[in-house]
Short mmCIF file of C-alpha atoms and ligand atoms in Angstrom, two decimals:
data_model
loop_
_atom_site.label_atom_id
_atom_site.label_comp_id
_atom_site.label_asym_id
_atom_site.label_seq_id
_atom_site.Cartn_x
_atom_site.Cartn_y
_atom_site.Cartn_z
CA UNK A 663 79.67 110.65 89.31
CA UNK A 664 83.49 110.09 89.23
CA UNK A 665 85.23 108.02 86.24
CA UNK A 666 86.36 106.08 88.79
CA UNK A 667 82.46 104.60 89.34
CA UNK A 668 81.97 103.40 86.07
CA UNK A 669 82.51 100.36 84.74
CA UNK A 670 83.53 101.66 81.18
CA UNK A 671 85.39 104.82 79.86
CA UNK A 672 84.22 108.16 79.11
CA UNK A 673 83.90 108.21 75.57
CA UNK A 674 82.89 104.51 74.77
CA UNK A 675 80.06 104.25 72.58
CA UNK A 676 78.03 101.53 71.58
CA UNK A 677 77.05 101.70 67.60
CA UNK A 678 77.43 98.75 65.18
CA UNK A 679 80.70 98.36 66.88
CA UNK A 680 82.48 99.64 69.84
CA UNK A 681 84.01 102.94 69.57
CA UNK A 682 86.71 104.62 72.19
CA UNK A 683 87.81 108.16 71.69
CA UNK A 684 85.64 108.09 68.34
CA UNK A 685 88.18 104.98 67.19
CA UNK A 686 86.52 101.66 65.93
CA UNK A 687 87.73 99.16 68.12
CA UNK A 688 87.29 96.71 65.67
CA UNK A 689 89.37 98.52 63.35
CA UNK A 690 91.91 99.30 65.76
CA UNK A 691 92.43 95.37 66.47
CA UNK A 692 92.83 95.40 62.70
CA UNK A 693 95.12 97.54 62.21
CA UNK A 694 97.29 97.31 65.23
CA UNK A 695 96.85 93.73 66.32
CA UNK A 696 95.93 92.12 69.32
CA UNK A 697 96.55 92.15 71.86
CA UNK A 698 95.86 95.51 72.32
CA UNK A 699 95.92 98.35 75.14
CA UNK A 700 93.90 100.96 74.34
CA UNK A 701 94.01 104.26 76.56
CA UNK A 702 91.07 106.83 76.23
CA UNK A 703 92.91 110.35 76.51
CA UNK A 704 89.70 112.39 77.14
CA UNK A 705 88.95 109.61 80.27
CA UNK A 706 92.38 110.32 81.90
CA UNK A 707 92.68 113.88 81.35
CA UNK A 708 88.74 114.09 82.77
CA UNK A 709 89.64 111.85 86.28
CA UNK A 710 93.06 114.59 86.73
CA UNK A 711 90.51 117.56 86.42
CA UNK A 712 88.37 115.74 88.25
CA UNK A 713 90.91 115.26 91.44
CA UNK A 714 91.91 118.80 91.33
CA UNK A 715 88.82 120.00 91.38
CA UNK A 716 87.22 118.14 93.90
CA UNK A 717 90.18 119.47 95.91
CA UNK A 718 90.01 123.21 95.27
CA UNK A 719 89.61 124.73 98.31
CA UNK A 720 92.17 122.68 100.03
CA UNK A 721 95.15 124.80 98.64
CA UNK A 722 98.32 122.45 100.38
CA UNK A 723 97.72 119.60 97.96
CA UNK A 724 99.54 118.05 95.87
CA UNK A 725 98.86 115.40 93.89
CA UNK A 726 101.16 112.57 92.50
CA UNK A 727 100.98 109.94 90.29
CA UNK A 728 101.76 106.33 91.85
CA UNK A 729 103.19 105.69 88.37
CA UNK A 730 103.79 101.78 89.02
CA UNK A 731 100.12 101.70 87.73
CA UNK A 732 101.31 102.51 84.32
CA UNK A 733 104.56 104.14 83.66
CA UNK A 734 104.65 105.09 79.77
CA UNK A 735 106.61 108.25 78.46
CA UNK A 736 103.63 109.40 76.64
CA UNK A 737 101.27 109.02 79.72
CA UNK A 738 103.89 110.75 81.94
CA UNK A 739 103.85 113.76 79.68
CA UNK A 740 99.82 113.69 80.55
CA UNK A 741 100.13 113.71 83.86
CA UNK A 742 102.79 116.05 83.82
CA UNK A 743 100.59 118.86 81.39
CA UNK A 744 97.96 117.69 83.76
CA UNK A 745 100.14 119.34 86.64
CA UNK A 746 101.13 116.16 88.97
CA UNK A 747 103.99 114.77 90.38
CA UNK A 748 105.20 110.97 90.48
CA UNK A 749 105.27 108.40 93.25
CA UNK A 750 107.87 106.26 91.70
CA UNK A 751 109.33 102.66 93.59
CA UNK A 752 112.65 102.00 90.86
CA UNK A 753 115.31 103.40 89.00
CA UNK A 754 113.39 102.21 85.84
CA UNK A 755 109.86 104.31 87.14
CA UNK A 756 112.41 107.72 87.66
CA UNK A 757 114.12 107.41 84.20
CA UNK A 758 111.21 106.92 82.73
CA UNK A 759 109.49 109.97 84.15
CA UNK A 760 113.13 112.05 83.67
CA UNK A 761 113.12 110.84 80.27
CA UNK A 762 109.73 112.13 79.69
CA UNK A 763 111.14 115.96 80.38
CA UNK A 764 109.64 116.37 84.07
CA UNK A 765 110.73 118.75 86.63
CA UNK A 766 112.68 116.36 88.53
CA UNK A 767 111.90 117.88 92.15
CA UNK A 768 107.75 117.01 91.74
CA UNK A 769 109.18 113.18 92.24
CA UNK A 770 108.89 110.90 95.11
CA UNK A 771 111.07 108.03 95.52
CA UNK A 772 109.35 105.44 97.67
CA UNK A 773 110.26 101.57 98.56
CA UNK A 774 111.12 99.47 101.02
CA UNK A 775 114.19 97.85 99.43
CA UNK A 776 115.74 100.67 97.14
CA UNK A 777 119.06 99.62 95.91
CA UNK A 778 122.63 101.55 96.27
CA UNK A 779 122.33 102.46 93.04
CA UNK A 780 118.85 103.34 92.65
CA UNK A 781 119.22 105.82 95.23
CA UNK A 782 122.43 107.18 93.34
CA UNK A 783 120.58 107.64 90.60
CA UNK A 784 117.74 109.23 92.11
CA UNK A 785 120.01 111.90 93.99
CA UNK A 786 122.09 112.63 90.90
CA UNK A 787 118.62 113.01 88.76
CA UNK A 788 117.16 115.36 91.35
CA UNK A 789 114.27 113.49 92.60
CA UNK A 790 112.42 115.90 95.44
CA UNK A 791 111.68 113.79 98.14
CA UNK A 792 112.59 110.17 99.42
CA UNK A 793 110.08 108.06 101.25
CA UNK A 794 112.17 106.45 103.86
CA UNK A 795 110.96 103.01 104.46
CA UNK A 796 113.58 101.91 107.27
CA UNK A 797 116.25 101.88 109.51
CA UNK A 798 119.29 100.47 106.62
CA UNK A 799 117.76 102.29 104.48
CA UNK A 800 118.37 106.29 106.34
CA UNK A 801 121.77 105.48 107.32
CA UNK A 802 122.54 104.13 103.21
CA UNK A 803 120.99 107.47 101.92
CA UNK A 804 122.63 109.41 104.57
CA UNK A 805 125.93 108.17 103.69
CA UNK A 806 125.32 108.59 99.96
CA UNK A 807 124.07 112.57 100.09
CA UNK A 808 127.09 112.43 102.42
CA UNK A 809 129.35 111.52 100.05
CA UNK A 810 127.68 113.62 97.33
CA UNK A 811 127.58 116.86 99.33
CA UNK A 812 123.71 117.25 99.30
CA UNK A 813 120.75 117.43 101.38
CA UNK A 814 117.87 115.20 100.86
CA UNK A 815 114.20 115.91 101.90
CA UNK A 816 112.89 112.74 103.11
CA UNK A 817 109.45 111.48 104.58
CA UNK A 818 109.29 108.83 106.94
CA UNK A 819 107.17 105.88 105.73
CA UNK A 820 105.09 104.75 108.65
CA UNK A 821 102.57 102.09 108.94
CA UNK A 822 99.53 103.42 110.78
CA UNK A 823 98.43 99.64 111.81
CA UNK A 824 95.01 100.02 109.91
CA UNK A 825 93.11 96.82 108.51
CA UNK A 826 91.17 97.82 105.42
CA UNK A 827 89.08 95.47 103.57
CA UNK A 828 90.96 94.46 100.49
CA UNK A 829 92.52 91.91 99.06
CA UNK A 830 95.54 90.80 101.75
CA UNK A 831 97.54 91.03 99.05
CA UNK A 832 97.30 94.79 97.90
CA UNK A 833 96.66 95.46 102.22
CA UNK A 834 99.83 97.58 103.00
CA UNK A 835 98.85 99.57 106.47
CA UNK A 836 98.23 96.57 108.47
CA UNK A 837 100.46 96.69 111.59
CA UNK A 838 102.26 93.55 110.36
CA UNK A 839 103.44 94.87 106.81
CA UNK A 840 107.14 94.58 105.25
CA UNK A 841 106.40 98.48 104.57
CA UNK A 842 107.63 101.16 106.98
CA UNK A 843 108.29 102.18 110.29
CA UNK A 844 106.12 100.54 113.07
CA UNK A 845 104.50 103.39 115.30
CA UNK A 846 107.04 102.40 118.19
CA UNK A 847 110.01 102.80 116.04
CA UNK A 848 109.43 106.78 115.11
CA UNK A 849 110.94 107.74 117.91
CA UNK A 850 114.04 106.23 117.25
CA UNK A 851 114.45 107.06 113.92
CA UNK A 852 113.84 110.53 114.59
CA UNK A 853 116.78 110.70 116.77
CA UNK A 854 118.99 108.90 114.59
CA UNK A 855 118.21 111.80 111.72
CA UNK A 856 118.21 114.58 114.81
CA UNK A 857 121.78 113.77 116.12
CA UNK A 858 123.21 111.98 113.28
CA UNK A 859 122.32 112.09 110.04
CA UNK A 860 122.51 115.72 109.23
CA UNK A 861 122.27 115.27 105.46
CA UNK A 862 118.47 113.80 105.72
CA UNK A 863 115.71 116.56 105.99
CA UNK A 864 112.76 115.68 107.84
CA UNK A 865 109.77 116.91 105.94
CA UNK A 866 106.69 115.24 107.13
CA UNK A 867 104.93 111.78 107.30
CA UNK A 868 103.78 108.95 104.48
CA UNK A 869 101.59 106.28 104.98
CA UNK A 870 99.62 104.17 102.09
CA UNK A 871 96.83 101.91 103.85
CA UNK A 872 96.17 99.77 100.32
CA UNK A 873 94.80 99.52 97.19
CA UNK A 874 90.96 99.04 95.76
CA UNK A 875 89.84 100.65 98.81
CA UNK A 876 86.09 101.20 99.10
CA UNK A 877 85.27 102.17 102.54
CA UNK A 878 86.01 105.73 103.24
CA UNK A 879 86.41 105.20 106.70
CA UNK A 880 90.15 103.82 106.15
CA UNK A 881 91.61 107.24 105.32
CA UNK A 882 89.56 109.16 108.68
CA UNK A 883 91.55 107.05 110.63
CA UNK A 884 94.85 106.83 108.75
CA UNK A 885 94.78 110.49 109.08
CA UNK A 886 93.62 110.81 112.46
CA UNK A 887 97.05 108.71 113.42
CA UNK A 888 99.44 111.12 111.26
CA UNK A 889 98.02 113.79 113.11
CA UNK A 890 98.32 112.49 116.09
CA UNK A 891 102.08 111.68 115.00
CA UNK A 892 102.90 115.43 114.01
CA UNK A 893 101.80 116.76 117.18
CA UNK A 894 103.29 113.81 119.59
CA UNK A 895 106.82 114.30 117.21
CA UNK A 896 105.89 118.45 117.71
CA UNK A 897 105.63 117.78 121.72
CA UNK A 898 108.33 115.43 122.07
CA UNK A 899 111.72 116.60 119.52
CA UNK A 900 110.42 119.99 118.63
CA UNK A 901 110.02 119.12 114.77
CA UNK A 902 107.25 121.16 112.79
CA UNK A 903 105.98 118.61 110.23
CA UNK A 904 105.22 120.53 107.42
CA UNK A 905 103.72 117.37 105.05
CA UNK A 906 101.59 114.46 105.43
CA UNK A 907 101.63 112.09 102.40
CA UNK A 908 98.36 109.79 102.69
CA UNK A 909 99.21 107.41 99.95
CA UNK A 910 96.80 106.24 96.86
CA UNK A 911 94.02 102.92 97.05
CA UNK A 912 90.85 105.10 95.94
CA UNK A 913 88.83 101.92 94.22
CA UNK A 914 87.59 101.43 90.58
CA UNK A 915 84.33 99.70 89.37
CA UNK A 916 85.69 96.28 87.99
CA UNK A 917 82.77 95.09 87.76
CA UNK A 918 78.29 95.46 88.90
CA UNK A 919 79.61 94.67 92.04
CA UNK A 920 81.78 97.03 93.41
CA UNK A 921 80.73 100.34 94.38
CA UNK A 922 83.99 102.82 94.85
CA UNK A 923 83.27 106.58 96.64
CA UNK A 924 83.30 109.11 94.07
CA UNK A 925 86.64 111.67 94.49
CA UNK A 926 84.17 114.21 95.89
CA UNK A 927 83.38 111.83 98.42
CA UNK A 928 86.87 111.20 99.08
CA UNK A 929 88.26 114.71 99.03
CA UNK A 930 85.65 115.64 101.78
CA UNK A 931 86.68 112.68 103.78
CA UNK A 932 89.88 114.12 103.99
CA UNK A 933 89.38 117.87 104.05
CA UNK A 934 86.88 117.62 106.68
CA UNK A 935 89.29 115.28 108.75
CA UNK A 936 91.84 117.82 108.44
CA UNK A 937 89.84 120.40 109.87
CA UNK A 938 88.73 118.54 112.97
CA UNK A 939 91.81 118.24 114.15
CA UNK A 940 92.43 121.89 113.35
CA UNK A 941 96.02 121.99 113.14
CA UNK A 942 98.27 124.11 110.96
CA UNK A 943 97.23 122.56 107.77
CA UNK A 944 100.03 120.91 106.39
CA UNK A 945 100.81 120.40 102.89
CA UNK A 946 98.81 117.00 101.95
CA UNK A 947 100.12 114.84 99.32
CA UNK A 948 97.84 111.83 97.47
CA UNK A 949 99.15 109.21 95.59
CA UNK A 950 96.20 107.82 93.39
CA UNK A 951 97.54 105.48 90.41
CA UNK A 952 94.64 102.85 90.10
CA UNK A 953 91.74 105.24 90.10
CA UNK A 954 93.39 107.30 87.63
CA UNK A 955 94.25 105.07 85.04
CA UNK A 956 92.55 102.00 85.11
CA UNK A 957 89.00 103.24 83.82
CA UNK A 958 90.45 104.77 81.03
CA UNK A 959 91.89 101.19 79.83
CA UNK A 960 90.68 98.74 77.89
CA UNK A 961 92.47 95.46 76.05
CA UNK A 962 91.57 94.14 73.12
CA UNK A 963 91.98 90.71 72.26
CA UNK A 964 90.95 88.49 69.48
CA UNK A 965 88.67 85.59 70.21
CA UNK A 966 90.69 81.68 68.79
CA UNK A 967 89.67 78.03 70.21
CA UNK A 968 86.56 77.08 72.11
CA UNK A 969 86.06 73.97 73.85
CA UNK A 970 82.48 72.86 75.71
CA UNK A 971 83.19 70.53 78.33
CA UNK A 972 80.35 67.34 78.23
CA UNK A 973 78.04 68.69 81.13
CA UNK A 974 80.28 71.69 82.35
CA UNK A 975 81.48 74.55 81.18
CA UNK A 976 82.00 76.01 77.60
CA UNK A 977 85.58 77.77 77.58
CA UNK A 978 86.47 80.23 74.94
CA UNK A 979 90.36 81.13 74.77
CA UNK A 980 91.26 84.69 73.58
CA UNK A 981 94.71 85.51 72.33
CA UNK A 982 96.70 86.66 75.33
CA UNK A 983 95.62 86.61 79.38
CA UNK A 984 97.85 86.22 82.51
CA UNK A 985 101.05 87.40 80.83
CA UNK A 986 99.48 90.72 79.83
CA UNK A 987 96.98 91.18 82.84
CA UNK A 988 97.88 88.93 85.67
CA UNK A 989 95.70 89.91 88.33
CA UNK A 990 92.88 87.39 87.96
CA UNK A 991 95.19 84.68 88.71
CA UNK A 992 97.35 86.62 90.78
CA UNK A 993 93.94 87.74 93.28
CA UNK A 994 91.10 86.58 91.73
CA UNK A 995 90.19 90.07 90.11
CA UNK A 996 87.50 90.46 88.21
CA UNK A 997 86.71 91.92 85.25
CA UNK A 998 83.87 92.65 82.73
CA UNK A 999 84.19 92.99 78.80
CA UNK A 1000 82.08 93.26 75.77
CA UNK A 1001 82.49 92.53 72.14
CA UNK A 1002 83.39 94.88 70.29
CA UNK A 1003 81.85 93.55 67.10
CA UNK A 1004 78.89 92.70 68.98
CA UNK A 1005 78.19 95.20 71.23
CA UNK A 1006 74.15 95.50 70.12
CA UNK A 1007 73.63 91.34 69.95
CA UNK A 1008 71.88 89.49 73.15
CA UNK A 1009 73.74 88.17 75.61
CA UNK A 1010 72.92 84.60 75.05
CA UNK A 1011 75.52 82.04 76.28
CA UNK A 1012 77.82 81.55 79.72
CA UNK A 1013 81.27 81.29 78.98
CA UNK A 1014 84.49 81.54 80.42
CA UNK A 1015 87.38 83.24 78.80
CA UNK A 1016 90.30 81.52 79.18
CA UNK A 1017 93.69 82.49 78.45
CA UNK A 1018 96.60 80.99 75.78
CA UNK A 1019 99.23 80.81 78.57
CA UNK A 1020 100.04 77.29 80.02
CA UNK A 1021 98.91 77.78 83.40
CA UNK A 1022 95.32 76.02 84.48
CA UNK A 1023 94.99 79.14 86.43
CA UNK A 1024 94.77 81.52 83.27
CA UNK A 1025 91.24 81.97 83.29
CA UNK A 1026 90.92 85.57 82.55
CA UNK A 1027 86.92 85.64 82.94
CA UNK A 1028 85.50 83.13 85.15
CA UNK A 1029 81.49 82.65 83.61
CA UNK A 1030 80.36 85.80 81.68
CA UNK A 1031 77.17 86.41 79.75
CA UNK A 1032 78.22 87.56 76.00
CA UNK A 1033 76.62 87.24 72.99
CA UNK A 1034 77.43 83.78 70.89
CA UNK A 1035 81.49 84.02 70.57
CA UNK A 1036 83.07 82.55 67.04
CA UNK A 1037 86.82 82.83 65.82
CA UNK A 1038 87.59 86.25 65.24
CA UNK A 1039 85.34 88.31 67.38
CA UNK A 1040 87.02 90.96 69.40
CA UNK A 1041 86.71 90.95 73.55
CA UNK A 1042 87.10 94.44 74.57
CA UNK A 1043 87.71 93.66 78.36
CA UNK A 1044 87.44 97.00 80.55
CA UNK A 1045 89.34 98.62 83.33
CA UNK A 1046 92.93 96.87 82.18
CA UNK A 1047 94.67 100.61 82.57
CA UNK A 1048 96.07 100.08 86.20
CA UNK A 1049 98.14 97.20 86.81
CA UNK A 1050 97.98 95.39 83.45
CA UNK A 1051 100.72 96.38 81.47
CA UNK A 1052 102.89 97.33 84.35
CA UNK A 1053 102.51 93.98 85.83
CA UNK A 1054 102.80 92.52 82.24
CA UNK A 1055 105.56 89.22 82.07
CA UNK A 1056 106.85 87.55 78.46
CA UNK A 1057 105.55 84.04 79.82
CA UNK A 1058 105.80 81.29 77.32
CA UNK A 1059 107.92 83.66 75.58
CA UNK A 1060 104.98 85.85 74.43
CA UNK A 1061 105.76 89.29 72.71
CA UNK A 1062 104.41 91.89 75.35
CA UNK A 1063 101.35 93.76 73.09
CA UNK A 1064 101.25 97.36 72.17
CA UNK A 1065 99.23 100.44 73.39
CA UNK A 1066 97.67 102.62 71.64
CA UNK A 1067 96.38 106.81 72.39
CA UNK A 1068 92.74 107.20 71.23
CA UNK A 1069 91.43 110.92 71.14
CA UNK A 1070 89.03 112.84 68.76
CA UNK A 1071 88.70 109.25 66.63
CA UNK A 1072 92.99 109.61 66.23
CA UNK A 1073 94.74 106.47 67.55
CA UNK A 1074 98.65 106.45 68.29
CA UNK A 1075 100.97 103.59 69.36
CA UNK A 1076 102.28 105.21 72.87
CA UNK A 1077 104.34 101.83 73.20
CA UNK A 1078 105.52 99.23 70.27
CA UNK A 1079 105.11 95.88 70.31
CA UNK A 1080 107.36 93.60 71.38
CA UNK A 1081 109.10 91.20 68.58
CA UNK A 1082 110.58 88.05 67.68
CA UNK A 1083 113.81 89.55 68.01
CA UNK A 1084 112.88 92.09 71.17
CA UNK A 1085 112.49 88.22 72.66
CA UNK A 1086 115.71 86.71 71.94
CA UNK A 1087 117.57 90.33 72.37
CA UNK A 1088 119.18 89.51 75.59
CA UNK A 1089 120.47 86.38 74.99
CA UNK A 1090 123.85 85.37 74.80
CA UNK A 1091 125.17 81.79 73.76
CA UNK A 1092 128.90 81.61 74.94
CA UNK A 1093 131.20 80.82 71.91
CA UNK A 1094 131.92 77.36 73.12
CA UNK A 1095 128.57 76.40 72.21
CA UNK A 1096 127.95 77.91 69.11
CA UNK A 1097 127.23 75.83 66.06
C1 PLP B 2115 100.73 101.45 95.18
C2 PLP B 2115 100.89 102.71 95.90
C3 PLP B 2115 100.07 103.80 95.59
C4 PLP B 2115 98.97 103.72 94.56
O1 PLP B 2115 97.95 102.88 94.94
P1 PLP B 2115 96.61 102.80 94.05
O2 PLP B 2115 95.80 101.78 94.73
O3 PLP B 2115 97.04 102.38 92.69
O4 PLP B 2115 95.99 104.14 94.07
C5 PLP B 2115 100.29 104.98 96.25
N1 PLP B 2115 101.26 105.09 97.19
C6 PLP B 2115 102.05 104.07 97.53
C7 PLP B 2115 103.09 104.26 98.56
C8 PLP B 2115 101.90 102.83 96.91
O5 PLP B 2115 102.68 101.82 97.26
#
């Protein structure tokens, strides 16, 4: 089994309390406050080994690190020891990873609205490929490595007109998607870098079908139409293709419900695929930032106000919710938690954890068994490592929480929290209105 299949990290262990990475939970909400990310080292170091060795004998692979799943200095310096590269989508992802002392050319700039500037940046940084998501966009970096003397190897982002079954929201290779070039536009754009813009590099194809995918059947056929695209571009303008990037979406376990492949499962899927078609193998890139981060996650938050509605529903709030992990009322995600005091105790009531933000739609746990909540008790909700922090917002003007490294019962803050003063840092009140 894959880390990616369970609900709950590697080295979480029920005793009096929960413990992750040998830490007390309970004593980690203590001492750091809550809310509280907690990121099991052993988990996300496992899930890298795990990828490259379910991969082994498929030597042209590279892996990289959709870092808009988390971007952190201290995870980036994981991932990099780890050996993979970064999928990044801003200026803000690359400095953060070129901050973080990474070789510059195992980064991937991908987007479909980077900015003049972004792109500057990116060139004079030293990031190793572009993903080219359109037509503005070839002729703007053109002109820029132009300008700046330079060469740049590029992908071409294509959409490979899949349907997956996902959320529409986090569905990306649907022929009608704001990402990429539509299969009838390659040809075009691969004259445009042919006769005119000789300071792009054609490398090879990228394609990213969506996110929380379950079904391995989505990737067969996203890779049977980038084949099918390197040999028709082969036939037709005499390019060799020498890459195929196949994006990220492997699926975690949220919750009883979902049942994700394992990355065996997944690497076969794709190995095998590549053989059928028995082509010059090229070199295969993945993307994976979900199923590499988000099992080794968990938030801690601190359990306030309860309210039982007359003949409904009994609502507990905890001290945080959609501003730190937006996704249940962004898509109606899921999510399953413990507490951490509690973790032996019956389950004995329904509740519903609600959120502190002022949105009706903050519900961060819609009907739940636990064990009786009171003031005080720590939630430990699971799998809030992908798309929690990194989608995190200061909504009512809530300090963003910290998160914390837990290995070999050690704990380190990886990022601060936010203060008072963080909040009110960016302000400015012109001097005419200045008391
Ligand atoms: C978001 C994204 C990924 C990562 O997706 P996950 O579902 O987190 O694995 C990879 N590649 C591209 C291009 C993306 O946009």
């Amino acid at each position: 089994m894959s880390i990616n299949q369970s609900i709950k990290p590697l080295t979480l262990e029920e005793k009096e309390h929960l413990f992750l990475g040998g830490c007390d939970l309970v004593d980690l909400a203590r001492k750091y406050g809550t809310p509280l990310y907690v990121i099991d080292e052993a988990s996300l170091r496992e899930i890298c080994k795990n990828y490259k060795s379910a991969f082994k004998n498929y030597k042209n692979i590279k892996m990289m690190y959709a870092s808009k799943a988390l971007c952190t200095s201290a995870l980036c310096r994981i991932l990099d020891e780890e050996g993979f590269g970064f999928d990044t989508v801003s200026a803000g992802e690359i400095y953060t990873v070129y901050k973080s002392n990474v070789d510059m050319s195992k980064v991937l700039f991908n987007g479909n609205n980077k900015s003049l500037k972004e792109i500057e940046l990116a060139i004079d940084l030293g990031v190793g490929r572009f993903s080219v998501d359109n037509f503005y966009e070839a002729n703007l970096l053109n002109k820029i490595a132009y300008e700046k003397n330079k060469t740049i190897d590029i992908l071409l982002r294509i959409t490979p007109g899949i349907e997956c079954h996902t959320h529409d929201y986090i569905q990306t290779g649907q022929t009608d998607s704001k990402f990429g070039f539509d299969l009838t536009q390659i040809d075009e754009i691969i004259g445009l870098i042919k006769n005119e813009y000789k300071n792009l590099n054609l490398k090879g194809l990228h394609a990213h079908i969506g996110s929380q995918i379950f079904e391995l059947k989505s990737y067969y056929d996203e890779i049977e139409i980038l084949i099918k695209e390197i040999k028709r571009i082969k036939e037709i303008h005499n390019i060799e293709l020498s890459e195929m990037n196949i994006g990220g979406g492997l699926g975690v376990k949220y919750t009883t419900n979902d049942n994700p492949p394992s990355i065996e499962e997944l690497a076969k899927s794709i190995t095998d695929s590549m053989q059928k078609y028995g082509i010059d193998v090229p070199t295969i890139y993945i993307e994976p930032g979900r199923s590499i981060i988000s099992t080794s996650g968990v938030t801690l938050y601190t359990v306030g106000s309860s309210k039982q509605v007359p003949n409904g529903r009994k609502y507990v709030a905890i001290d945080g919710g959609m501003a730190d992990n937006p996704r249940p009322s962004m898509y109606q995600a899921e999510y399953f938690a413990q507490v951490a005091n509690k973790p032996k105790h019956e389950n004995i009531e329904k509740v519903t954890i609600a959120g502190r933000f002022c949105e009706s739609g903050d519900i961060l746990i819609n009907e739940i068994e636990l064990p009786k909540l009171e003031t005080g008790d720590i939630l430990c909700v699971y799998n809030t490592g992908a798309y929690n922090y990194s989608m995190a917002s200061n909504y009512n003007k809530v300090e963003k929480p910290a998160m914390v490294l837990v290995n070999n019962s050690l704990s380190d803050i990886i990022v601060n929290r936010e203060t008072l003063d963080d909040l009110v840092s960016k302000d400015v009140i012109p001097d005419r209105l200045k008391k």
